[in-house]
CSV table of C-alpha atoms in Angstrom, one decimal:
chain,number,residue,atom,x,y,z
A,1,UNK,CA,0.0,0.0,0.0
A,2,UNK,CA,1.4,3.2,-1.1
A,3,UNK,CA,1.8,5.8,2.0
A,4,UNK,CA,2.2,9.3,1.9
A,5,UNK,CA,4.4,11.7,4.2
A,6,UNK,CA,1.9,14.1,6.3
A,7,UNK,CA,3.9,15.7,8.5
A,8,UNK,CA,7.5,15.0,10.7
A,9,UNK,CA,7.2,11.5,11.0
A,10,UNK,CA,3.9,10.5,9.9
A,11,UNK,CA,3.3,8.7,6.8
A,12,UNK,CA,-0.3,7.5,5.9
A,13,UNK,CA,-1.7,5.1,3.3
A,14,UNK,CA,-4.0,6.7,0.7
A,15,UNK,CA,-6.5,4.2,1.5
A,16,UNK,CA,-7.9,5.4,4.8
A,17,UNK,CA,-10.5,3.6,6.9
A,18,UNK,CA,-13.5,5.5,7.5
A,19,UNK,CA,-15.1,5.1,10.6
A,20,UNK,CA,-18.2,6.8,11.0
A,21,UNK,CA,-20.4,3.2,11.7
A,22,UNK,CA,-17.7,2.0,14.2
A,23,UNK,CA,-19.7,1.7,17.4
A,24,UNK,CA,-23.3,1.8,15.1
A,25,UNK,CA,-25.5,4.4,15.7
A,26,UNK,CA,-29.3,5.5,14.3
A,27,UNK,CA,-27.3,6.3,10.6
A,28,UNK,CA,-25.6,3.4,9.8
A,29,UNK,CA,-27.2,1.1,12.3
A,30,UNK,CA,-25.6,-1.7,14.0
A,31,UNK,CA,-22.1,-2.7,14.0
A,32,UNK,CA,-20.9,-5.9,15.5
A,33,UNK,CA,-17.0,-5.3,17.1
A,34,UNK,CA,-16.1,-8.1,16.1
A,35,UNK,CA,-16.4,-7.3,12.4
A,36,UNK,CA,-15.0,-3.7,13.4
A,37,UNK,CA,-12.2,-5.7,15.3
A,38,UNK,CA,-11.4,-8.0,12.2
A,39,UNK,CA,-11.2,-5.0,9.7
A,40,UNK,CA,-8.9,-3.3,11.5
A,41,UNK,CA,-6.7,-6.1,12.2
A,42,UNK,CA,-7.1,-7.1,8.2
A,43,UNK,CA,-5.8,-3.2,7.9
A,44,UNK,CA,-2.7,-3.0,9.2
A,45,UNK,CA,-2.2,-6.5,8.2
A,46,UNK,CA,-2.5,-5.5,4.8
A,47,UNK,CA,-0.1,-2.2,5.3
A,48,UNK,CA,-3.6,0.1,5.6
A,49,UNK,CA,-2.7,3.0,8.9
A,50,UNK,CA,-4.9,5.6,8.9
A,51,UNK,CA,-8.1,5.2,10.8
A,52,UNK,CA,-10.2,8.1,10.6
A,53,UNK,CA,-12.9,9.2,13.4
A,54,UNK,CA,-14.5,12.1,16.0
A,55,UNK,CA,-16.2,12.8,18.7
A,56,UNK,CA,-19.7,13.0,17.2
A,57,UNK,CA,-19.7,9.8,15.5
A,58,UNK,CA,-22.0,7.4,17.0
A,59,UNK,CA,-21.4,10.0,20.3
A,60,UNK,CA,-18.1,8.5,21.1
A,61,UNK,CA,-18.8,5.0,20.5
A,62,UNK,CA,-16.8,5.3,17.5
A,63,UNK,CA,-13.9,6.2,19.1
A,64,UNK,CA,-14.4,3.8,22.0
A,65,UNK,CA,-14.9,0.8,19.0
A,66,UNK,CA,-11.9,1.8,17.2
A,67,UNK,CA,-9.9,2.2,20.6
A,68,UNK,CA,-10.8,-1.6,21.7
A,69,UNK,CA,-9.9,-2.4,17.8
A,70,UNK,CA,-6.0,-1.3,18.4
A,71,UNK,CA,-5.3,-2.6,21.7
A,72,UNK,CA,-2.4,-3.8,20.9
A,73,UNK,CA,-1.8,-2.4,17.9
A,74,UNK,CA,-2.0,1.0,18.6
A,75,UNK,CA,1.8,1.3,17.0
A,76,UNK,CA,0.8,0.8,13.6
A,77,UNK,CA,-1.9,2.7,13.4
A,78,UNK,CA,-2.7,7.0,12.4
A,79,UNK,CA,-5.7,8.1,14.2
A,80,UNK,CA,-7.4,11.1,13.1
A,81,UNK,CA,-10.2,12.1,15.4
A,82,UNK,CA,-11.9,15.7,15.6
A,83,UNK,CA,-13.5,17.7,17.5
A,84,UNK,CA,-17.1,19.7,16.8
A,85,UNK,CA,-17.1,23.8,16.2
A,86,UNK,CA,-19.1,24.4,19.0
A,87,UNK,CA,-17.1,23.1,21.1
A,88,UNK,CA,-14.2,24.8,20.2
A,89,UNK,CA,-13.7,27.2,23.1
A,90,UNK,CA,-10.1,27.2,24.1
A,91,UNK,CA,-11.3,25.2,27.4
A,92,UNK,CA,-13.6,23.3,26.0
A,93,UNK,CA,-11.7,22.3,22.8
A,94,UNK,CA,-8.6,20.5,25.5
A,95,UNK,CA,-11.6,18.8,27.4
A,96,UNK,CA,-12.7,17.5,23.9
A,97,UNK,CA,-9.6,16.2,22.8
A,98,UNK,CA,-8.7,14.5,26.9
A,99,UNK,CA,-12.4,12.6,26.5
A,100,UNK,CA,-11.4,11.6,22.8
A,101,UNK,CA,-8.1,10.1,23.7
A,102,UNK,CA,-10.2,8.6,27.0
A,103,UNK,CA,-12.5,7.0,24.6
A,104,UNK,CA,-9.3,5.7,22.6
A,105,UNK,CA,-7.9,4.3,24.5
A,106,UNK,CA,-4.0,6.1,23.7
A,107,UNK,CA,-2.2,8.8,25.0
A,108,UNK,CA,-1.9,10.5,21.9
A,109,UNK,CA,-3.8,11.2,18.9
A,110,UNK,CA,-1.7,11.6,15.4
A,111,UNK,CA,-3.9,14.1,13.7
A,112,UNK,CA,-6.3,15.9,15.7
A,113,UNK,CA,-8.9,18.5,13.3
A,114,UNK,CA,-11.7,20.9,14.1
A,115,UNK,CA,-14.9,19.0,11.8
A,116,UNK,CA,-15.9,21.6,10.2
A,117,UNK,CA,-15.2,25.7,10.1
A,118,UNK,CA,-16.3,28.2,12.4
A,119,UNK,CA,-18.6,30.3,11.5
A,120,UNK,CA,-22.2,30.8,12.2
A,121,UNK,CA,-23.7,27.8,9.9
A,122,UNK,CA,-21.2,25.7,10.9
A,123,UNK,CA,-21.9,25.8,14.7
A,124,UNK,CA,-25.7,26.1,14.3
A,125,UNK,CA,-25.6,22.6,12.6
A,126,UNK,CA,-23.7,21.1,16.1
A,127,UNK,CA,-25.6,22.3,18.6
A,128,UNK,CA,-29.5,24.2,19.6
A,129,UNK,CA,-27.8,26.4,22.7
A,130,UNK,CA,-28.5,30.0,22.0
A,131,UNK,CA,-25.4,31.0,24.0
A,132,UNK,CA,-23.4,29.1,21.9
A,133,UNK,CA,-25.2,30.2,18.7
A,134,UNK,CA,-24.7,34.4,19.8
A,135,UNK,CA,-21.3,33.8,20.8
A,136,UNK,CA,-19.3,31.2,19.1
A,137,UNK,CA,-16.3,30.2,19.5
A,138,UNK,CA,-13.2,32.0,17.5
A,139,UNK,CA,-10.8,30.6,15.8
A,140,UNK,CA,-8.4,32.0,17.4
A,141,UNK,CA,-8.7,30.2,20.6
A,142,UNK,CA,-9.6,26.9,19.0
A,143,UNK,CA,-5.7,27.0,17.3
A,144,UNK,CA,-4.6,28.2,20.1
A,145,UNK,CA,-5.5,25.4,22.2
A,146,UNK,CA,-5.0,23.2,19.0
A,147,UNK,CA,-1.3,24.1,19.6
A,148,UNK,CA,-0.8,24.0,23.0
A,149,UNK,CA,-2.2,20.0,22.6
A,150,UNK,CA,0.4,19.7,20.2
A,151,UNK,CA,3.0,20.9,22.4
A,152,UNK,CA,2.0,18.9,25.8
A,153,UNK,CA,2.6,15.8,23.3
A,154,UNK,CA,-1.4,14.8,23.4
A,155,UNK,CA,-1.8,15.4,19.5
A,156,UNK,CA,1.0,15.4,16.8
A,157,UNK,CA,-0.4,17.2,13.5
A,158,UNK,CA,-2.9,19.7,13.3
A,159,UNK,CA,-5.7,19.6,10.5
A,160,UNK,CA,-9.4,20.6,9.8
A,161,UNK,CA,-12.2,19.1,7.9
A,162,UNK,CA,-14.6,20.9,5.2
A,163,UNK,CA,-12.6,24.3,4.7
A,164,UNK,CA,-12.5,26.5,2.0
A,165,UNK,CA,-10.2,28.9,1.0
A,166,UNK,CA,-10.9,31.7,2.8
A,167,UNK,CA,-11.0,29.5,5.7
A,168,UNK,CA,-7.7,28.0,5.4
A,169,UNK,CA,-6.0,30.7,4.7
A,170,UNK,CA,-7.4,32.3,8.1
A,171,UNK,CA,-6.4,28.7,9.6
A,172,UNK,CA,-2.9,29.1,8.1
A,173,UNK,CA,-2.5,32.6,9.5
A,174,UNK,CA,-3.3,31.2,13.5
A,175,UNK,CA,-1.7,28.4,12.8
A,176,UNK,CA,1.4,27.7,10.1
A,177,UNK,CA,1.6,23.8,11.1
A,178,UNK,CA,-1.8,23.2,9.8
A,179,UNK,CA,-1.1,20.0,8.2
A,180,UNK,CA,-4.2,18.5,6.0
A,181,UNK,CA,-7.8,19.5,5.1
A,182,UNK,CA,-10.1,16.3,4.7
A,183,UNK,CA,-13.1,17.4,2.6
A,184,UNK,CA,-15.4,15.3,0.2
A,185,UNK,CA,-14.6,14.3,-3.1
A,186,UNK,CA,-16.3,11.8,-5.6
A,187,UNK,CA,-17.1,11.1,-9.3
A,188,UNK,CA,-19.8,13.6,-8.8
A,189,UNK,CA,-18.9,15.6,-5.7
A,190,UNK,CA,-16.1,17.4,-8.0
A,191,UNK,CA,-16.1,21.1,-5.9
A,192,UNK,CA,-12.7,21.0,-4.9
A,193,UNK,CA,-11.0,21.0,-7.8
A,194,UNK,CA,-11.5,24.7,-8.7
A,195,UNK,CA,-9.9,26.6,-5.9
A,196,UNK,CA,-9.3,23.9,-3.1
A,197,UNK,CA,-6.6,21.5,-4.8
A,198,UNK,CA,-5.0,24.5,-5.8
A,199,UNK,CA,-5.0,25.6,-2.9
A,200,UNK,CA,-4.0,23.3,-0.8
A,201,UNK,CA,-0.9,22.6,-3.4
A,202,UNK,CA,0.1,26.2,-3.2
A,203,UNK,CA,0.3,25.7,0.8
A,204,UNK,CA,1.8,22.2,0.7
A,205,UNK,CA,-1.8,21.2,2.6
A,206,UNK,CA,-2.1,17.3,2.7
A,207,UNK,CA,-5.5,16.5,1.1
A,208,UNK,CA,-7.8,13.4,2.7
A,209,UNK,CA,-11.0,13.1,1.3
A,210,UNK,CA,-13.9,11.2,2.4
A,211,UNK,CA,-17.6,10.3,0.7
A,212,UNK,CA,-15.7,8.3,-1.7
A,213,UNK,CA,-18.8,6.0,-2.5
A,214,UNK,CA,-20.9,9.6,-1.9
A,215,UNK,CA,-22.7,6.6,0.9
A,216,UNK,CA,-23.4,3.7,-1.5
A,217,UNK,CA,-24.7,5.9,-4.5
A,218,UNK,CA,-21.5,5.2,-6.7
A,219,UNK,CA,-21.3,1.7,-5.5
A,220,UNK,CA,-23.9,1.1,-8.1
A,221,UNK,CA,-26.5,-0.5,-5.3
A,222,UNK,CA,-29.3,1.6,-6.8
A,223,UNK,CA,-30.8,1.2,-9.9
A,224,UNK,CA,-31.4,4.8,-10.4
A,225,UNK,CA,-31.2,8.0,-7.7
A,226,UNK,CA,-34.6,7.5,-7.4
A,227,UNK,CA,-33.8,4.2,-5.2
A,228,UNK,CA,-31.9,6.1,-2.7
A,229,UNK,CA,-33.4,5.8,0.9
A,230,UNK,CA,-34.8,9.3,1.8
A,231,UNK,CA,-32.4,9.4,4.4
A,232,UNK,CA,-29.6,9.3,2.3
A,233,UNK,CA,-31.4,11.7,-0.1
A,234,UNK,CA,-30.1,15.3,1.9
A,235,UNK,CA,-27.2,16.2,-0.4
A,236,UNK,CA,-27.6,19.1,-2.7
A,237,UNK,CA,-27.5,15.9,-5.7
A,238,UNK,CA,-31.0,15.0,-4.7
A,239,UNK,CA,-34.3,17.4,-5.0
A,240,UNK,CA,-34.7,19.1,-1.5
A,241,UNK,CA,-38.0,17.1,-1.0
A,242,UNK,CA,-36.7,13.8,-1.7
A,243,UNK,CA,-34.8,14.5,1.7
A,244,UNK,CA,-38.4,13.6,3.4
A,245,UNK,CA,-37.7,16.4,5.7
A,246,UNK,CA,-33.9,15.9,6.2
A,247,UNK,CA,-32.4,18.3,3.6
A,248,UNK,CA,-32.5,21.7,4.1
A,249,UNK,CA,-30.4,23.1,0.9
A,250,UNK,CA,-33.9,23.9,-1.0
A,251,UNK,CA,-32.8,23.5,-4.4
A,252,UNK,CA,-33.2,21.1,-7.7
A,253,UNK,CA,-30.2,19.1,-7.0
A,254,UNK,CA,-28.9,17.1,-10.5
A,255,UNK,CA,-30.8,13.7,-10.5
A,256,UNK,CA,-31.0,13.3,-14.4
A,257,UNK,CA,-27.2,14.1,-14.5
A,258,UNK,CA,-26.2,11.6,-12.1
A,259,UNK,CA,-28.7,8.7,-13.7
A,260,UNK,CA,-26.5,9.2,-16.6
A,261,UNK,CA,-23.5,9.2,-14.9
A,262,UNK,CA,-24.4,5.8,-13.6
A,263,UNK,CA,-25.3,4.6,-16.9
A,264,UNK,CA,-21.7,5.1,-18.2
A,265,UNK,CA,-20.2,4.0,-15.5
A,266,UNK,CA,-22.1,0.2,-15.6
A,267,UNK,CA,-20.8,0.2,-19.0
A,268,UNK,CA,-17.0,1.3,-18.1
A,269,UNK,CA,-17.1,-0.7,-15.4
A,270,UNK,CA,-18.2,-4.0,-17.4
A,271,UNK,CA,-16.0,-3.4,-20.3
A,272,UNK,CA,-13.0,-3.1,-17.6
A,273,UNK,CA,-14.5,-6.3,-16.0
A,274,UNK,CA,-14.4,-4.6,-12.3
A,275,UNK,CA,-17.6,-3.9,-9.9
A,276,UNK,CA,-18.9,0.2,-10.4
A,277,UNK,CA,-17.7,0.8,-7.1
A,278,UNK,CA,-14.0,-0.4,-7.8
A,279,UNK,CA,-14.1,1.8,-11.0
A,280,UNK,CA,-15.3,4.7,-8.6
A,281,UNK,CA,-12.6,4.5,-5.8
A,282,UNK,CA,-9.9,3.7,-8.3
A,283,UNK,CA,-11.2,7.2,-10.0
A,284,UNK,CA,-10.0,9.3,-6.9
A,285,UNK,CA,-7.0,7.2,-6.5
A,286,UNK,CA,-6.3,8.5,-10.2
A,287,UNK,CA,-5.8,12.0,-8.8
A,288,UNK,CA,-2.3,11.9,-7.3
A,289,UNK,CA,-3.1,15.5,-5.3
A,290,UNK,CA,-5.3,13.2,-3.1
A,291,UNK,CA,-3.1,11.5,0.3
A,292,UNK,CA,-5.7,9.5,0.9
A,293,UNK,CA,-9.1,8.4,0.4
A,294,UNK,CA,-11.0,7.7,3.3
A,295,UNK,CA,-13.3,4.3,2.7
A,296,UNK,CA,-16.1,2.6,5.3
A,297,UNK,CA,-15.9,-1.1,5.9
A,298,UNK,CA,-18.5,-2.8,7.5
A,299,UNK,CA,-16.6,-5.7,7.0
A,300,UNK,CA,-13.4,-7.9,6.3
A,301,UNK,CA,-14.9,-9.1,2.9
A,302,UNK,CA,-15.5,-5.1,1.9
A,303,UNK,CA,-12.0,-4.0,3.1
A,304,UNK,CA,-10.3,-6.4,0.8
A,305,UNK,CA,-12.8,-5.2,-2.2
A,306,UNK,CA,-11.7,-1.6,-1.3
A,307,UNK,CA,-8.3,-2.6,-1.1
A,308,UNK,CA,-8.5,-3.9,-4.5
A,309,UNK,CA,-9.9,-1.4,-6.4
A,310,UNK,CA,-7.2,1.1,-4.6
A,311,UNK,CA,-4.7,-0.9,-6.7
A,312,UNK,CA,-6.5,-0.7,-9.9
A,313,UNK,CA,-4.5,2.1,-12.4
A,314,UNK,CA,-7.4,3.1,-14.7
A,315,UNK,CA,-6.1,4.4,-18.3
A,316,UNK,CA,-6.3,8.0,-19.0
A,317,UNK,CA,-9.0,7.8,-21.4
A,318,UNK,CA,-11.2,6.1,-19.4
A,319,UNK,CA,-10.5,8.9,-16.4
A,320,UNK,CA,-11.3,11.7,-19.2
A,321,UNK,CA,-14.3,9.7,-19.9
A,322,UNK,CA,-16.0,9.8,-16.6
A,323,UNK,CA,-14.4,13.5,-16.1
A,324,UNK,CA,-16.4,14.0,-19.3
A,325,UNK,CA,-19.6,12.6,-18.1
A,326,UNK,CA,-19.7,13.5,-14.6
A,327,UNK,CA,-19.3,17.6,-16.0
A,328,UNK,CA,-22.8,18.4,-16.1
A,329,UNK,CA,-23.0,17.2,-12.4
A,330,UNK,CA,-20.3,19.5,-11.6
A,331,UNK,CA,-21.7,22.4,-13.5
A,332,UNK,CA,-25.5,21.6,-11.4
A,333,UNK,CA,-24.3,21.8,-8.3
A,334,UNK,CA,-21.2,24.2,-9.1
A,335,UNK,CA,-17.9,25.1,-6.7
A,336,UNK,CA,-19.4,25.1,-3.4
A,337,UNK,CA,-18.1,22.0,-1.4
A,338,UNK,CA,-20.6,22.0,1.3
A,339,UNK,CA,-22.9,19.6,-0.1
A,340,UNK,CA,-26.0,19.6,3.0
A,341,UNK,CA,-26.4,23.8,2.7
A,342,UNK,CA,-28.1,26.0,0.3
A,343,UNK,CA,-25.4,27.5,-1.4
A,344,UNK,CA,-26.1,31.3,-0.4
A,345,UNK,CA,-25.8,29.6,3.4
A,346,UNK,CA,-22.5,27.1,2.6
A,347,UNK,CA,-20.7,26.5,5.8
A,348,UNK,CA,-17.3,26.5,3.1
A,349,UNK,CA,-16.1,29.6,1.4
């Protein structure tokens, strides 16, 4: 497995295990620990280190999984956890990080990232207190305490999730170790690639992105969009009303242009003799900007697929091909990454 260099001493695989069911919870339902025991294990066995997680996953019983998971093998494993924006009070923010590595298990926690920006959309979706919501944390104190972690030895690398440019470029100001920004990226999740890749190339910003599958969609499990459960169905991709309540973005979202996306890619995939979801993970492994690409595994059986189709090289043309038909997907839903928020209210700018 092919590792990448984050930061002083860390070095990552680009396939990174995602692990938002760890624990199960009311999105992803159960999860048996054995199975998350045996994937991890079949992990680092198979030279896959970075386990990604946070504090809101599952609350904390995705950390506590993956903790009981590396007993034992905590030396061979990256753990990324992070921590929400409304928690990110200077105080708060170091109690945050000391019940994470609690739940871990560890003493230490490789890369350590605030979820998502602050700002006033991005706290509102984390929390209903309206102290909180009139008085937000800055960012200012959350990489100030982000720092000070770093230098009492509880955290090693410093990173956020889901920011834009302007964002990162404020991070970078507070905080010049700021080593990766983990945001979404798929066949038809494409925002990045404007002014984020660039970005984060320009800054020598490590790039993890996650929704690799965009939850099961480019797995080809569904016939058509349509076939998405309603609780999947809260992205800007989908019409806001297919959400059944659950989206909140109010706009068209590009149906049609995804069917025939997944049209061409049963037929790429079938010519190539390799499941739609290999052909989709191997597509983001194509881009060599991305460090790694985080991927769930409910099981051993799907980690070994996964780690497959991260070892597939697809030909140029084909890539060009699904850049090609994917387009129109990118154009719909344009150069905002935050996928969940009407674009006049994104959360990344």
């Amino acid at each position: 497995m092919e590792t990448r260099k984050i930061a002083e001493n860390i070095h990552i695989s680009r396939l990174g295990v995602g692990c938002w069911s760890f624990g199960g919870g009311e999105y992803w339902g159960e999860q048996n620990q054995k199975d998350v025991e045996a994937v991890v294990h079949k992990a680092i066995d198979n030279g896959v280190n970075f386990f990604d997680t946070a504090r809101m996953y599952n609350d904390g019983e995705s950390e506590k999984s993956l903790g009981l998971a590396l007993k034992n093998h905590r030396s061979h494993a990256v753990i990324c956890s992070k921590v929400s924006p409304a928690k990110a009070y200077y105080k708060t923010l170091k109690e945050e990080c000391e019940i994470s590595l609690k739940n871990l298990g560890t003493d230490y926690i490789d890369i350590y990232m605030m979820h998502w920006p602050i700002n006033q959309y991005g706290v509102k979706h984390f929390t209903d207190d309206p102290e909180i919501i009139a008085n937000p944390p800055t960012a200012k104190e959350a990489f100030e305490a982000m720092s000070d972690l770093k230098k009492e030895g509880k955290i090693r690398a410093i990173g956020v999730s889901n920011y834009g440019v302007s964002q990162l470029r404020e991070a970078v100001g507070l905080c010049p170790d700021l080593m990766t920004d983990e945001v979404t990226y798929n066949i038809i999740s494409r925002a990045i690639e404007a002014e984020i890749l660039p970005f984060c190339k320009e800054k020598n910003i490590s790039v993890i992105t996650s929704m690799t599958l965009m939850q099961g969609i480019l797995a080809g499990i569904y016939k058509t969009i349509a076939d998405v459960p309603p609780h999947q169905a809260h992205s800007r991709h989908f019409k806001n009303e297919r959400g059944q309540g659950t989206a909140r973005h109010y706009e068209d979202g590009a149906e049609s242009e995804i069917d025939e996306v997944m049209k061409v890619l049963r037929e790429i995939a079938a010519n190539l003799n390799i499941s739609v979801a290999q052909l989709s993970i191997a597509w983001v492994f194509a881009n060599d900007q991305i460090d790694c690409a985080l991927l769930g595994s409910r099981n051993e059986a799907e980690l070994l697929e996964n780690i497959k189709a991260a070892e597939i090289k697809l030909p140029p043309d084909v890539v060009a091909q699904i850049n090609a038909v994917s387009l129109p997907v990118l154009q719909k839903l344009g150069n905002n990454a935050d996928y969940y928020e009407n674009t006049k209210n994104s959360r990344i700018y």
